[in-house]
Amino acid sequence: MGIMTKQQRKKSIKSYDVGRASWLNNFNNNSNFNANDHNVNNHNALRGIIHGCVKTHHFKPRDLWKELCGIKNLELAYKKARKHKTLKPYVLEFEENLTVNLNLLRTELLFHSYQPKPLETFILRDPKTRKISKSDFRDRIIHHALCNIIEPFFEKRFIYDSYANRTGKGTLKAIQRFEHFHGKISQNNTSLVFVLKSDIRHYFNEVDHLILLGFIKKRIKDPKVLWLIRKVLSNYSTKGNKGMPLGNLTSQFFANIYLNELDKFVKQKLRAKYYLRYVDDFVILHNSKEELIRWKKSIAGFLETNLSLHLHPEKTKIILSKSGVDFLGLKIFPHHKIIKKRNILSFRKKLKSVCEKYDLNEIAYDSIYDFLEGWLAYAKNINTYNLRKKIFKQVENKFLEEISTKEINRLKKKR
């Protein structure tokens, strides 16, 4: 190709300018072309290009009821409900016609004909006397299906230092957090620390359904999901639409929703920095006894006014930490921890019970292993070496030829 002359270059540049101006203006047959008009907001071509580049996203709202009633959610709920109970007669009976039974539950939900079965109630002395109300297995599947869907809406709003019935939390984490708080306030045990230790009187029996539903409605708007929640709550209540059964998954979850209001009050209004809660058992650590006295009065007033609850008069105390604080089955001192005798007796009783169930083929060895593994994680951080040695020697002799699924999986990973 030859070299362009000066005249040809001018013509080329002019042609480019006209083309560019045409693109900017996209004039129509009735308009006067003006290459200097750069008000592009009125021109369809450029607007079309912009609309093509910037997509408008329309997010479809979640159908919580559809998700809850979905067969995948019900299958997951069934697997959670049967965990550690795979050999129980009622689980085996449900499994015989698993597909039919899950579809029946789904149909009952979809047609709003679901009705929970009456609770099985019994008295447990472990070590204190408690009334436990147990739901039918099919109802426990519904509880898991419900929590699978609604729990994420609340979990992210719970405070960090709420430790009951939450993934990654538990009694051991709560105890470790208590010790961390104590170390910071006492400046490594060089200053006095006072502890407000309290729980709520008859907590599960005093939860007000209307107040609880008010908190739930702030996050869950689906009327069908709210219908199911009311069904679950109404299956157990004391006078005046109050109370939740000890032992239900939903009760544990709803308990956290209810007392999350207390958590927010203590952290945001009182600005108590060293506070933690496990169900209705809570502690606040501080250098000032007078400040804890004021906070105790404020908390009592908040609970009565907003949650219709009362502090336990005998179990609400302000203690000097060096005297030892009773918390989650332990007596915690600044330099050591001990398990209370009644909790050791309780553990031995539970161990005997699970061993008897194993002998009757009601549970598998995996359940024994998980139970012991959980207790060991809790006890190894306490001054219990001789106790652990004695207990595990007995267990090893009984289950000498057994191996758990967890142990098999660990061996596979090593290979």
CSV table of C-alpha atoms in Angstrom, one decimal:
chain,number,residue,atom,x,y,z
A,1,MET,CA,0.0,0.0,0.0
A,2,GLY,CA,1.4,3.5,-1.0
A,3,ILE,CA,2.0,6.4,1.4
A,4,MET,CA,-1.1,8.6,1.9
A,5,THR,CA,-0.9,12.2,0.8
A,6,LYS,CA,-1.7,15.1,3.1
A,7,GLN,CA,-5.1,15.6,1.4
A,8,GLN,CA,-6.0,11.9,1.8
A,9,ARG,CA,-5.1,11.9,5.5
A,10,LYS,CA,-7.4,14.9,6.1
A,11,LYS,CA,-10.2,13.2,4.2
A,12,SER,CA,-9.7,10.0,6.3
A,13,ILE,CA,-9.8,12.0,9.6
A,14,LYS,CA,-12.9,13.8,8.5
A,15,SER,CA,-14.6,10.5,7.6
A,16,TYR,CA,-13.6,9.1,11.1
A,17,ASP,CA,-15.1,12.2,12.9
A,18,VAL,CA,-18.3,11.9,10.9
A,19,GLY,CA,-18.6,8.2,11.8
A,20,ARG,CA,-17.9,8.8,15.5
A,21,ALA,CA,-20.4,11.6,15.6
A,22,SER,CA,-23.0,9.4,13.9
A,23,TRP,CA,-22.4,6.7,16.5
A,24,LEU,CA,-22.8,9.2,19.3
A,25,ASN,CA,-26.0,10.8,18.0
A,26,ASN,CA,-27.8,8.1,16.0
A,27,PHE,CA,-29.8,10.8,14.4
A,28,ASN,CA,-33.2,9.9,12.9
A,29,ASN,CA,-34.7,10.9,9.6
A,30,ASN,CA,-36.3,14.0,11.0
A,31,SER,CA,-33.3,15.3,12.9
A,32,ASN,CA,-30.6,17.7,11.7
A,33,PHE,CA,-27.3,16.0,12.0
A,34,ASN,CA,-24.9,17.8,14.4
A,35,ALA,CA,-21.5,16.3,14.9
A,36,ASN,CA,-20.9,18.5,17.9
A,37,ASP,CA,-23.9,17.2,19.8
A,38,HIS,CA,-22.5,15.1,22.6
A,39,ASN,CA,-25.7,14.9,24.7
A,40,VAL,CA,-25.7,11.1,24.4
A,41,ASN,CA,-28.3,10.5,27.1
A,42,ASN,CA,-31.0,11.1,24.4
A,43,HIS,CA,-29.7,8.7,21.8
A,44,ASN,CA,-30.9,5.1,21.5
A,45,ALA,CA,-27.8,3.5,20.1
A,46,LEU,CA,-25.5,4.4,23.0
A,47,ARG,CA,-28.3,3.8,25.5
A,48,GLY,CA,-28.7,0.3,24.0
A,49,ILE,CA,-25.0,-0.3,24.3
A,50,ILE,CA,-25.0,0.8,28.0
A,51,HIS,CA,-28.0,-1.4,28.8
A,52,GLY,CA,-26.3,-4.3,27.1
A,53,CYS,CA,-23.2,-3.8,29.3
A,54,VAL,CA,-25.0,-3.1,32.6
A,55,LYS,CA,-27.4,-5.9,33.3
A,56,THR,CA,-30.3,-5.5,35.7
A,57,HIS,CA,-30.5,-8.3,38.2
A,58,HIS,CA,-33.8,-9.3,39.6
A,59,PHE,CA,-33.4,-11.6,42.6
A,60,LYS,CA,-36.2,-13.9,43.1
A,61,PRO,CA,-37.2,-14.1,46.8
A,62,ARG,CA,-36.7,-17.5,48.5
A,63,ASP,CA,-39.7,-19.7,48.9
A,64,LEU,CA,-38.9,-21.0,52.5
A,65,TRP,CA,-42.0,-23.2,52.6
A,66,LYS,CA,-41.1,-24.9,49.4
A,67,GLU,CA,-37.5,-25.5,50.6
A,68,LEU,CA,-38.8,-26.8,54.0
A,69,CYS,CA,-41.1,-29.3,52.3
A,70,GLY,CA,-38.6,-30.3,49.7
A,71,ILE,CA,-37.7,-34.0,49.7
A,72,LYS,CA,-34.0,-33.3,50.0
A,73,ASN,CA,-34.5,-31.2,53.1
A,74,LEU,CA,-36.7,-34.0,54.6
A,75,GLU,CA,-34.1,-36.6,53.8
A,76,LEU,CA,-31.4,-34.5,55.5
A,77,ALA,CA,-33.7,-34.0,58.5
A,78,TYR,CA,-34.2,-37.7,58.8
A,79,LYS,CA,-30.5,-38.4,58.7
A,80,LYS,CA,-29.9,-35.9,61.5
A,81,ALA,CA,-32.8,-37.2,63.6
A,82,ARG,CA,-31.6,-40.8,63.5
A,83,LYS,CA,-27.9,-39.9,64.3
A,84,HIS,CA,-26.7,-42.1,67.2
A,85,LYS,CA,-30.1,-43.9,67.1
A,86,THR,CA,-29.7,-46.1,64.1
A,87,LEU,CA,-30.6,-49.4,66.0
A,88,LYS,CA,-33.5,-47.9,67.9
A,89,PRO,CA,-36.7,-49.9,67.1
A,90,TYR,CA,-38.7,-46.8,66.1
A,91,VAL,CA,-35.9,-45.8,63.7
A,92,LEU,CA,-35.8,-49.2,62.1
A,93,GLU,CA,-39.6,-49.2,61.8
A,94,PHE,CA,-39.6,-45.8,60.0
A,95,GLU,CA,-36.8,-47.0,57.7
A,96,GLU,CA,-38.8,-50.0,56.5
A,97,ASN,CA,-40.9,-47.7,54.4
A,98,LEU,CA,-38.6,-44.7,54.3
A,99,THR,CA,-39.7,-43.2,51.0
A,100,VAL,CA,-43.4,-43.7,51.8
A,101,ASN,CA,-43.1,-42.2,55.3
A,102,LEU,CA,-41.1,-39.1,54.1
A,103,ASN,CA,-43.6,-38.5,51.3
A,104,LEU,CA,-46.4,-38.8,53.8
A,105,LEU,CA,-44.8,-36.2,56.0
A,106,ARG,CA,-44.3,-34.0,53.0
A,107,THR,CA,-48.0,-34.3,52.0
A,108,GLU,CA,-49.2,-33.5,55.5
A,109,LEU,CA,-47.1,-30.3,55.5
A,110,LEU,CA,-48.2,-29.3,52.0
A,111,PHE,CA,-51.9,-29.8,52.8
A,112,HIS,CA,-51.5,-28.2,56.3
A,113,SER,CA,-52.8,-31.4,57.8
A,114,TYR,CA,-49.7,-32.1,59.9
A,115,GLN,CA,-50.4,-32.7,63.5
A,116,PRO,CA,-47.6,-33.5,66.1
A,117,LYS,CA,-48.2,-36.7,68.2
A,118,PRO,CA,-48.5,-36.3,71.9
A,119,LEU,CA,-45.2,-36.0,73.8
A,120,GLU,CA,-43.9,-38.8,75.9
A,121,THR,CA,-43.0,-37.4,79.3
A,122,PHE,CA,-40.8,-38.9,82.0
A,123,ILE,CA,-38.8,-37.7,85.0
A,124,LEU,CA,-35.0,-37.6,84.9
A,125,ARG,CA,-32.9,-37.3,88.0
A,126,ASP,CA,-29.5,-36.4,86.6
A,127,PRO,CA,-28.6,-35.2,89.3
A,128,LYS,CA,-31.4,-32.7,89.8
A,129,THR,CA,-35.0,-33.7,89.0
A,130,ARG,CA,-36.2,-32.6,85.6
A,131,LYS,CA,-39.3,-33.3,83.5
A,132,ILE,CA,-38.2,-34.4,80.0
A,133,SER,CA,-40.8,-34.4,77.1
A,134,LYS,CA,-39.8,-36.5,74.2
A,135,SER,CA,-41.3,-36.1,70.7
A,136,ASP,CA,-42.2,-38.9,68.3
A,137,PHE,CA,-39.5,-39.7,65.8
A,138,ARG,CA,-41.5,-38.4,62.8
A,139,ASP,CA,-42.0,-35.1,64.7
A,140,ARG,CA,-38.2,-34.9,65.4
A,141,ILE,CA,-37.7,-35.1,61.6
A,142,ILE,CA,-40.0,-32.1,61.2
A,143,HIS,CA,-38.1,-30.2,63.9
A,144,HIS,CA,-34.8,-30.8,62.0
A,145,ALA,CA,-36.5,-29.8,58.7
A,146,LEU,CA,-37.7,-26.6,60.2
A,147,CYS,CA,-34.4,-25.7,61.8
A,148,ASN,CA,-32.4,-26.5,58.6
A,149,ILE,CA,-34.3,-23.7,56.9
A,150,ILE,CA,-34.8,-21.0,59.5
A,151,GLU,CA,-31.6,-21.3,61.7
A,152,PRO,CA,-29.3,-19.4,59.2
A,153,PHE,CA,-31.6,-16.3,59.5
A,154,PHE,CA,-30.9,-16.1,63.3
A,155,GLU,CA,-27.4,-17.6,63.7
A,156,LYS,CA,-25.6,-14.7,62.2
A,157,ARG,CA,-27.4,-12.3,64.6
A,158,PHE,CA,-26.4,-14.2,67.8
A,159,ILE,CA,-23.5,-12.8,69.8
A,160,TYR,CA,-20.2,-14.6,69.7
A,161,ASP,CA,-20.3,-15.5,73.4
A,162,SER,CA,-23.5,-17.6,73.3
A,163,TYR,CA,-22.3,-21.2,73.6
A,164,ALA,CA,-25.3,-23.6,73.7
A,165,ASN,CA,-26.5,-25.7,70.8
A,166,ARG,CA,-24.4,-23.9,68.2
A,167,THR,CA,-21.9,-25.3,65.7
A,168,GLY,CA,-18.3,-24.8,66.9
A,169,LYS,CA,-19.4,-23.9,70.5
A,170,GLY,CA,-20.3,-26.0,73.5
A,171,THR,CA,-19.4,-26.4,77.2
A,172,LEU,CA,-15.6,-26.7,76.6
A,173,LYS,CA,-15.4,-23.6,74.5
A,174,ALA,CA,-17.5,-21.7,77.1
A,175,ILE,CA,-15.1,-22.8,79.9
A,176,GLN,CA,-12.1,-21.8,77.9
A,177,ARG,CA,-13.6,-18.4,77.2
A,178,PHE,CA,-14.4,-17.9,80.9
A,179,GLU,CA,-10.7,-18.5,81.7
A,180,HIS,CA,-9.6,-16.2,78.9
A,181,PHE,CA,-11.8,-13.4,80.3
A,182,HIS,CA,-10.5,-14.1,83.8
A,183,GLY,CA,-6.9,-13.9,82.7
A,184,LYS,CA,-7.5,-10.5,81.0
A,185,ILE,CA,-9.4,-8.9,83.9
A,186,SER,CA,-7.1,-10.2,86.6
A,187,GLN,CA,-4.0,-9.4,84.6
A,188,ASN,CA,-2.8,-12.9,84.9
A,189,ASN,CA,-4.1,-13.4,88.4
A,190,THR,CA,-2.6,-10.2,89.9
A,191,SER,CA,-6.0,-8.4,90.5
A,192,LEU,CA,-9.2,-9.4,92.1
A,193,VAL,CA,-12.1,-10.5,89.9
A,194,PHE,CA,-15.8,-10.7,90.8
A,195,VAL,CA,-18.2,-12.9,88.9
A,196,LEU,CA,-22.0,-12.3,88.6
A,197,LYS,CA,-23.2,-15.9,88.2
A,198,SER,CA,-26.9,-16.5,87.5
A,199,ASP,CA,-29.5,-18.5,85.7
A,200,ILE,CA,-33.2,-18.0,85.1
A,201,ARG,CA,-35.9,-19.5,87.2
A,202,HIS,CA,-37.9,-22.3,85.5
A,203,TYR,CA,-36.7,-20.9,82.1
A,204,PHE,CA,-38.1,-23.5,79.7
A,205,ASN,CA,-41.5,-23.5,81.4
A,206,GLU,CA,-41.7,-19.7,81.4
A,207,VAL,CA,-40.9,-18.9,77.7
A,208,ASP,CA,-43.9,-16.9,76.4
A,209,HIS,CA,-45.1,-18.1,73.0
A,210,LEU,CA,-46.4,-14.7,71.9
A,211,ILE,CA,-43.2,-12.9,72.8
A,212,LEU,CA,-41.1,-15.6,71.1
A,213,LEU,CA,-43.2,-15.4,67.9
A,214,GLY,CA,-42.7,-11.7,67.9
A,215,PHE,CA,-39.0,-12.2,67.7
A,216,ILE,CA,-39.3,-14.9,65.1
A,217,LYS,CA,-41.5,-12.7,62.9
A,218,LYS,CA,-38.8,-10.1,62.6
A,219,ARG,CA,-36.8,-12.5,60.5
A,220,ILE,CA,-39.4,-15.0,59.1
A,221,LYS,CA,-42.3,-13.6,57.1
A,222,ASP,CA,-43.6,-16.8,55.4
A,223,PRO,CA,-47.0,-17.5,56.9
A,224,LYS,CA,-46.8,-21.2,56.2
A,225,VAL,CA,-43.5,-21.5,58.1
A,226,LEU,CA,-45.0,-19.5,61.0
A,227,TRP,CA,-48.0,-21.9,61.0
A,228,LEU,CA,-45.6,-24.8,61.5
A,229,ILE,CA,-43.7,-23.1,64.3
A,230,ARG,CA,-47.1,-22.5,66.1
A,231,LYS,CA,-47.9,-26.1,65.7
A,232,VAL,CA,-44.6,-27.2,67.3
A,233,LEU,CA,-45.0,-24.7,70.1
A,234,SER,CA,-48.6,-25.6,70.8
A,235,ASN,CA,-47.8,-29.3,71.2
A,236,TYR,CA,-46.4,-28.4,74.7
A,237,SER,CA,-47.5,-25.5,76.8
A,238,THR,CA,-48.3,-24.6,80.4
A,239,LYS,CA,-51.0,-22.2,81.3
A,240,GLY,CA,-51.2,-19.0,79.2
A,241,ASN,CA,-49.4,-20.3,76.1
A,242,LYS,CA,-46.1,-20.6,77.9
A,243,GLY,CA,-43.4,-23.3,78.0
A,244,MET,CA,-41.2,-25.5,75.8
A,245,PRO,CA,-40.3,-29.1,76.3
A,246,LEU,CA,-36.8,-30.0,77.5
A,247,GLY,CA,-35.3,-32.4,75.0
A,248,ASN,CA,-36.6,-31.0,71.7
A,249,LEU,CA,-34.2,-29.6,69.1
A,250,THR,CA,-36.6,-26.7,68.4
A,251,SER,CA,-36.7,-25.9,72.1
A,252,GLN,CA,-33.0,-25.5,72.2
A,253,PHE,CA,-33.0,-23.3,69.1
A,254,PHE,CA,-35.9,-21.2,70.3
A,255,ALA,CA,-34.2,-20.8,73.7
A,256,ASN,CA,-31.3,-19.0,71.9
A,257,ILE,CA,-33.7,-16.8,70.0
A,258,TYR,CA,-35.5,-15.7,73.1
A,259,LEU,CA,-32.4,-15.0,75.2
A,260,ASN,CA,-30.6,-13.3,72.4
A,261,GLU,CA,-32.6,-10.3,73.5
A,262,LEU,CA,-30.9,-10.5,76.9
A,263,ASP,CA,-27.5,-10.9,75.2
A,264,LYS,CA,-28.0,-7.7,73.2
A,265,PHE,CA,-29.2,-5.8,76.2
A,266,VAL,CA,-26.1,-6.8,78.3
A,267,LYS,CA,-23.6,-6.2,75.4
A,268,GLN,CA,-25.2,-3.1,73.8
A,269,LYS,CA,-27.0,-1.3,76.7
A,270,LEU,CA,-24.9,-2.2,79.7
A,271,ARG,CA,-21.8,-2.6,77.6
A,272,ALA,CA,-20.6,-5.5,79.7
A,273,LYS,CA,-17.5,-6.7,77.9
A,274,TYR,CA,-16.9,-10.0,79.7
A,275,TYR,CA,-20.2,-11.7,79.4
A,276,LEU,CA,-21.0,-15.3,78.2
A,277,ARG,CA,-24.1,-17.4,78.2
A,278,TYR,CA,-24.9,-21.2,78.0
A,279,VAL,CA,-28.7,-21.7,77.6
A,280,ASP,CA,-30.0,-19.8,80.7
A,281,ASP,CA,-26.8,-20.0,82.7
A,282,PHE,CA,-24.7,-16.8,82.3
A,283,VAL,CA,-21.8,-15.1,83.9
A,284,ILE,CA,-20.3,-11.5,83.8
A,285,LEU,CA,-16.8,-10.9,85.1
A,286,HIS,CA,-15.6,-7.5,86.4
A,287,ASN,CA,-13.1,-5.9,88.8
A,288,SER,CA,-15.9,-3.9,90.5
A,289,LYS,CA,-18.4,-5.6,92.7
A,290,GLU,CA,-20.5,-2.4,92.8
A,291,GLU,CA,-20.8,-2.4,89.0
A,292,LEU,CA,-22.0,-6.0,89.0
A,293,ILE,CA,-24.6,-5.1,91.7
A,294,ARG,CA,-26.0,-2.4,89.4
A,295,TRP,CA,-26.0,-4.7,86.4
A,296,LYS,CA,-27.8,-7.4,88.3
A,297,LYS,CA,-30.6,-5.0,89.1
A,298,SER,CA,-30.8,-3.8,85.5
A,299,ILE,CA,-30.8,-7.4,84.1
A,300,ALA,CA,-33.6,-8.4,86.5
A,301,GLY,CA,-35.7,-5.4,85.4
A,302,PHE,CA,-35.1,-6.1,81.7
A,303,LEU,CA,-36.1,-9.8,82.0
A,304,GLU,CA,-39.3,-9.1,83.9
A,305,THR,CA,-40.4,-6.2,81.6
A,306,ASN,CA,-39.4,-7.6,78.2
A,307,LEU,CA,-39.3,-11.4,78.5
A,308,SER,CA,-41.6,-12.2,81.4
A,309,LEU,CA,-38.7,-14.0,83.1
A,310,HIS,CA,-37.1,-13.9,86.6
A,311,LEU,CA,-33.6,-14.4,87.8
A,312,HIS,CA,-33.2,-17.5,90.1
A,313,PRO,CA,-33.1,-16.0,93.6
A,314,GLU,CA,-30.8,-18.7,95.0
A,315,LYS,CA,-28.5,-19.2,92.1
A,316,THR,CA,-27.9,-15.5,91.3
A,317,LYS,CA,-24.7,-14.5,93.2
A,318,ILE,CA,-21.7,-12.2,93.0
A,319,ILE,CA,-18.6,-14.3,93.8
A,320,LEU,CA,-15.0,-13.6,94.3
A,321,SER,CA,-13.3,-15.8,91.7
A,322,LYS,CA,-10.6,-17.1,94.0
A,323,SER,CA,-13.3,-18.7,96.1
A,324,GLY,CA,-14.3,-20.9,93.0
A,325,VAL,CA,-17.1,-20.4,90.6
A,326,ASP,CA,-19.7,-23.1,89.8
A,327,PHE,CA,-20.1,-23.1,86.0
A,328,LEU,CA,-21.2,-25.8,83.6
A,329,GLY,CA,-20.6,-28.7,86.0
A,330,LEU,CA,-17.2,-27.4,87.2
A,331,LYS,CA,-15.8,-25.5,90.1
A,332,ILE,CA,-13.4,-23.1,88.4
A,333,PHE,CA,-10.5,-21.6,90.4
A,334,PRO,CA,-7.9,-19.1,89.1
A,335,HIS,CA,-5.3,-21.9,88.9
A,336,HIS,CA,-7.3,-25.1,88.4
A,337,LYS,CA,-10.7,-26.7,87.8
A,338,ILE,CA,-12.4,-29.7,89.3
A,339,ILE,CA,-15.5,-31.6,88.3
A,340,LYS,CA,-18.2,-31.5,90.9
A,341,LYS,CA,-18.9,-34.9,92.5
A,342,ARG,CA,-22.5,-35.0,91.3
A,343,ASN,CA,-21.4,-34.6,87.7
A,344,ILE,CA,-19.0,-37.5,88.0
A,345,LEU,CA,-21.8,-39.6,89.4
A,346,SER,CA,-24.0,-38.4,86.5
A,347,PHE,CA,-21.3,-39.4,83.9
A,348,ARG,CA,-20.9,-42.8,85.4
A,349,LYS,CA,-24.7,-43.3,85.3
A,350,LYS,CA,-24.9,-42.2,81.6
A,351,LEU,CA,-21.9,-44.5,80.8
A,352,LYS,CA,-23.7,-47.5,82.4
A,353,SER,CA,-26.9,-46.6,80.5
A,354,VAL,CA,-25.2,-46.5,77.1
A,355,CYS,CA,-23.4,-49.7,77.8
A,356,GLU,CA,-26.6,-51.5,78.7
A,357,LYS,CA,-28.2,-50.2,75.4
A,358,TYR,CA,-25.3,-51.5,73.5
A,359,ASP,CA,-25.7,-54.9,75.2
A,360,LEU,CA,-29.3,-54.9,74.1
A,361,ASN,CA,-28.4,-54.0,70.5
A,362,GLU,CA,-30.2,-50.7,70.8
A,363,ILE,CA,-27.2,-48.7,69.8
A,364,ALA,CA,-23.9,-49.3,67.9
A,365,TYR,CA,-20.4,-49.0,69.2
A,366,ASP,CA,-20.1,-45.7,67.3
A,367,SER,CA,-22.5,-44.2,69.8
A,368,ILE,CA,-20.4,-45.4,72.7
A,369,TYR,CA,-17.2,-44.0,71.1
A,370,ASP,CA,-18.8,-40.6,70.4
A,371,PHE,CA,-20.1,-40.4,73.9
A,372,LEU,CA,-16.7,-41.1,75.4
A,373,GLU,CA,-14.9,-38.9,72.9
A,374,GLY,CA,-17.1,-35.9,73.9
A,375,TRP,CA,-16.6,-36.5,77.6
A,376,LEU,CA,-12.8,-36.9,77.2
A,377,ALA,CA,-12.6,-33.6,75.3
A,378,TYR,CA,-14.4,-32.0,78.2
A,379,ALA,CA,-12.5,-33.8,81.0
A,380,LYS,CA,-8.9,-33.7,79.7
A,381,ASN,CA,-8.8,-29.9,80.3
A,382,ILE,CA,-9.6,-30.5,84.0
A,383,ASN,CA,-7.6,-32.1,86.8
A,384,THR,CA,-9.0,-35.6,86.1
A,385,TYR,CA,-6.0,-37.7,85.0
A,386,ASN,CA,-6.6,-40.5,87.6
A,387,LEU,CA,-10.3,-40.5,87.0
A,388,ARG,CA,-9.9,-40.7,83.2
A,389,LYS,CA,-7.3,-43.5,83.5
A,390,LYS,CA,-9.6,-45.6,85.7
A,391,ILE,CA,-12.7,-45.1,83.5
A,392,PHE,CA,-11.0,-45.8,80.2
A,393,LYS,CA,-9.4,-48.9,81.5
A,394,GLN,CA,-12.8,-50.3,82.2
A,395,VAL,CA,-14.1,-49.3,78.8
A,396,GLU,CA,-11.1,-50.8,76.9
A,397,ASN,CA,-11.7,-54.2,78.6
A,398,LYS,CA,-15.3,-54.2,77.6
A,399,PHE,CA,-14.9,-53.1,74.0
A,400,LEU,CA,-11.5,-54.7,73.3
A,401,GLU,CA,-12.6,-56.1,69.9
A,402,GLU,CA,-14.6,-53.1,68.7
A,403,ILE,CA,-13.5,-50.3,66.4
A,404,SER,CA,-15.5,-47.2,65.5
A,405,THR,CA,-16.2,-45.7,62.1
A,406,LYS,CA,-14.1,-42.6,63.1
A,407,GLU,CA,-11.1,-44.8,63.9
A,408,ILE,CA,-11.4,-46.7,60.6
A,409,ASN,CA,-11.5,-43.4,58.7
A,410,ARG,CA,-8.4,-42.1,60.5
A,411,LEU,CA,-6.6,-45.3,59.6
A,412,LYS,CA,-7.6,-44.9,55.9
A,413,LYS,CA,-6.2,-41.3,55.9
A,414,LYS,CA,-2.8,-42.4,57.2
A,415,ARG,CA,-2.4,-44.9,54.4
